[in-house]
XYZ file of C-alpha atoms in Angstrom:
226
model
C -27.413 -2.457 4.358
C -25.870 1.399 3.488
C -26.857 2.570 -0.148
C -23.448 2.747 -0.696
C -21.147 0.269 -2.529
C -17.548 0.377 -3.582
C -16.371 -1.790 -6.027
C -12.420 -2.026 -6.144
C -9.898 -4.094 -7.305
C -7.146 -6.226 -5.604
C -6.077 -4.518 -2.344
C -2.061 -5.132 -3.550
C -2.243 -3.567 -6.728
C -5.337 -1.105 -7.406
C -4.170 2.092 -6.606
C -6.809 3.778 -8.206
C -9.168 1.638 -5.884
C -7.511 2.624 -2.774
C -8.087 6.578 -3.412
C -12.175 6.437 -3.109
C -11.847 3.606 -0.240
C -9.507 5.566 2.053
C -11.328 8.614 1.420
C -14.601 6.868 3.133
C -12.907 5.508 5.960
C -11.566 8.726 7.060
C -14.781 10.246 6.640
C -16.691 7.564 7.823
C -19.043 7.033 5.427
C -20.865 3.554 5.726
C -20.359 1.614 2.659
C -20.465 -2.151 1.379
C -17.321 -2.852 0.079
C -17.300 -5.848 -3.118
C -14.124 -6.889 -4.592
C -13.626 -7.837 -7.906
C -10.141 -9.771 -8.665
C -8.635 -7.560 -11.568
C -7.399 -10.044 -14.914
C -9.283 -12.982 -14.266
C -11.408 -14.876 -16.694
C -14.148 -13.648 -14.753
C -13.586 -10.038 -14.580
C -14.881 -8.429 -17.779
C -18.431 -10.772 -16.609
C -18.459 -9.441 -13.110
C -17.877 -5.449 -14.166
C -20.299 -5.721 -17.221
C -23.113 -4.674 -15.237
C -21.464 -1.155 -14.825
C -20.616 1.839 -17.420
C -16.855 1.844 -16.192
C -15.778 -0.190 -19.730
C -14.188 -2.494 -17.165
C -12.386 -0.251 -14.579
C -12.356 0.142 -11.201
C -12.892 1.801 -8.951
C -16.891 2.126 -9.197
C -19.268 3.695 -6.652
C -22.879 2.705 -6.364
C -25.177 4.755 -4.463
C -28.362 3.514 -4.417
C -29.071 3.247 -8.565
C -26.779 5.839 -9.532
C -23.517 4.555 -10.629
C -20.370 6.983 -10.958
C -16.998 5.503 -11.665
C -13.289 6.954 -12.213
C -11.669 7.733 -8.842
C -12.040 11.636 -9.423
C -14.835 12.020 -10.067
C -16.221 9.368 -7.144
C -14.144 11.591 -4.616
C -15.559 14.866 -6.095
C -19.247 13.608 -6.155
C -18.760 11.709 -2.330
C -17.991 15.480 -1.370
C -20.213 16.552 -3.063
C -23.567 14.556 -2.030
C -22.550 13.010 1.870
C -20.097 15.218 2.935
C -21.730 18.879 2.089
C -18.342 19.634 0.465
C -15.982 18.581 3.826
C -13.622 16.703 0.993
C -12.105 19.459 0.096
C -10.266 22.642 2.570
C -12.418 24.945 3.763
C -9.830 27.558 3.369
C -10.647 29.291 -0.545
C -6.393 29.244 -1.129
C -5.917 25.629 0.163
C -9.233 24.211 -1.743
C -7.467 25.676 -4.935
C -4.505 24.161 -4.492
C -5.671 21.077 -3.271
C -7.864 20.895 -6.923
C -5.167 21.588 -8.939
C -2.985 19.143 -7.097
C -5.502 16.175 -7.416
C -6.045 16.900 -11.229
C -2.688 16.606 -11.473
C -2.195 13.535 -10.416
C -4.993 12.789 -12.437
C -3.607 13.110 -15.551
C 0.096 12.828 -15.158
C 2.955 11.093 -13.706
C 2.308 8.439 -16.177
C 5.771 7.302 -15.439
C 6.086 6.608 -12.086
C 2.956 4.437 -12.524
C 4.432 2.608 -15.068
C 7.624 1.878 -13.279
C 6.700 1.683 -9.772
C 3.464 -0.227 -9.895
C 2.025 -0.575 -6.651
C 2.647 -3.865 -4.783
C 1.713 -3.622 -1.100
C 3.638 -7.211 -0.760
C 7.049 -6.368 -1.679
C 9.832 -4.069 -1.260
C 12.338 -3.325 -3.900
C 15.711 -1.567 -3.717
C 17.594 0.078 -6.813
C 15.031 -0.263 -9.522
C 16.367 1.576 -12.277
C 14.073 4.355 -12.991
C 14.458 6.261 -16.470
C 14.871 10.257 -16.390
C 11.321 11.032 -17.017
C 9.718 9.450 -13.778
C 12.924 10.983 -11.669
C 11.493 14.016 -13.094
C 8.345 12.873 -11.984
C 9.219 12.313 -8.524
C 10.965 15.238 -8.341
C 7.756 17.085 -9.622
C 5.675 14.732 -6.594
C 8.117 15.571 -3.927
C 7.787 19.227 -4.821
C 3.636 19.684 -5.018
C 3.994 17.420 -1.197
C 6.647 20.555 0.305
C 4.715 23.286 -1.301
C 1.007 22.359 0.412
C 2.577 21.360 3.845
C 4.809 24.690 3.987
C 1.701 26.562 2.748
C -1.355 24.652 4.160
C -0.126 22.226 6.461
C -0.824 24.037 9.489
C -3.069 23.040 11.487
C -2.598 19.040 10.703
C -0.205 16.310 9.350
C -1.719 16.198 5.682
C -1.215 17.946 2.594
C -2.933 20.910 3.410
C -3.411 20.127 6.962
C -6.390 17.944 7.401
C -7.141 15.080 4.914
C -8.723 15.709 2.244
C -9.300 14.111 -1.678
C -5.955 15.966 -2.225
C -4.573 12.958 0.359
C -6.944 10.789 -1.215
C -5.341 11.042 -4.669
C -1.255 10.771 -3.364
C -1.467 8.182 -0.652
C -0.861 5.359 -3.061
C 1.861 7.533 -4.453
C 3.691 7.453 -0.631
C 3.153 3.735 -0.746
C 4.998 3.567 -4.198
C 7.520 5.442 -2.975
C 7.569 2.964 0.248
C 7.554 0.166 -2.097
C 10.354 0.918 -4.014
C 12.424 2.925 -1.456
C 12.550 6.325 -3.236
C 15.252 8.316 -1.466
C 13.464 11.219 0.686
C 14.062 13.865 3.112
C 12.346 16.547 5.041
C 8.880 17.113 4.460
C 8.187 14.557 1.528
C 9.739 11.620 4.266
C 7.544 13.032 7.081
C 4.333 13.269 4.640
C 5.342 9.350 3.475
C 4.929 8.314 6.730
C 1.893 10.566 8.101
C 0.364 8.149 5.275
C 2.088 4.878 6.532
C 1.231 5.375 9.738
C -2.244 5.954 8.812
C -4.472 3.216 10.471
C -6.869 3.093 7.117
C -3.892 2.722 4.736
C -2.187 0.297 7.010
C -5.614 -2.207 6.666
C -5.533 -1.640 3.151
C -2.012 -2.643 2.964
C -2.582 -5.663 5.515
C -5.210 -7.015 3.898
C -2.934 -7.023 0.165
C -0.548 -8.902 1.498
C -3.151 -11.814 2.032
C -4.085 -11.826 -1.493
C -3.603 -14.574 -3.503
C -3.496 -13.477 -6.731
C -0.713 -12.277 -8.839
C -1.104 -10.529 -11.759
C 2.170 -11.260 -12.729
C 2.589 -8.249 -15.323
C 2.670 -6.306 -12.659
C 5.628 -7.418 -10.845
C 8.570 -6.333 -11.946
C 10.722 -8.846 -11.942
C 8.379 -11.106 -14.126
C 8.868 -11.296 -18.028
C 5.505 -11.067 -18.661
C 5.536 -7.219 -16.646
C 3.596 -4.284 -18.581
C 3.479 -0.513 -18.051
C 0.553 0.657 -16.339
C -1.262 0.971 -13.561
């Protein structure tokens, strides 16, 4: 058995899941993946062995336990990859950090709008001025790394890196919910779609049975998050 687990959340909707998971396929680190249905009766039971306060993703390697996407990326880098997550090149690594703290801590919006759903598609979802602003802002970062980093590959800044890591589920959003693109933001969408990692991921959400209904926009019950 590898010393290293993933836990995530359902394949359809855990975006924050996918980031660490696609990042070990395409490095290929060896890793026991557990799933933990998100909303259930038995979630906050099944999580409570972990410091996440009930999130995931979470990463266990061996008896060290990190959680928060971030910082699972950074320390996978970090510990099994002698730093390969990130560029080598000193301008791309820079703006591939700044990048993936961005999407850290913003576009609060577009999650809350768009949630992921790798089931459906949806056309002409009204979408208030802030997270067109927000795309906008998305579709900007995605032209400025591929015109000055995307060289020497079909990523952000050329080969995949966390920087990939942290926007593919913001290519399947845009997928999802058939966000008008052009140019280099269309061609980076579907370097992503194409992927063979993202296109398991999104396989194997389809055959989920759960719904968590707040999550689908065309419930009553739907909430804003992510």
């Amino acid at each position: 058995m590898p010393d290293l687990t993933l836990i995530i959340g359902n394949k359809n909707y855990s975006s924050w899941s996918l980031r660490p998971w696609l990042f070990m396929r395409h490095f290929g680190l060896d890793f026991t993946e557990r799933r933990v249905a998100l909303f259930t009766d038995t979630t906050e039971r099944e999580l409570a062995p972990w410091f996440s306060d009930g999130k995931v993703p979470i990463l266990l390697d061996g008896d060290l336990v990190v959680w928060d996407s971030l910082a699972i990326l950074e320390y996978l880098s970090e510990r099994h990859l002698n730093g390969r997550g990130w560029p080598t090149d000193s301008g791309a690594r820079a703006m591939a950090r700044a990048i993936s703290a961005e999407m850290h801590s913003s576009f609060g919006q577009v999650r809350s709008e768009l949630p992921m759903n790798c089931r459906r598609r949806f056309r002409d979802v009204p979408l208030s001025a802030a997270a067109l602003r927000e795309i906008e802002r998305v579709k900007a970062i995605w032209c400025r790394c591929r015109t000055d980093h995307g060289r020497d590959g079909d990523w952000l800044c050329g080969q995949f890196s966390i920087a990939d890591a942290m926007y593919a589920p913001v290519a399947l959003r845009f997928f999802g919910y058939t966000v008008a693109l052009d140019g280099i933001a269309a061609a980076y969408v579907d370097t992503v779609l194409a992927d063979p990692h993202v296109r398991a991921w999104m396989a194997a959400g389809e055959t989920e049975a759960e719904v968590i209904a707040e999550d689908e926009l065309d419930h009553p019950s739907y909430r804003s998050g992510d």
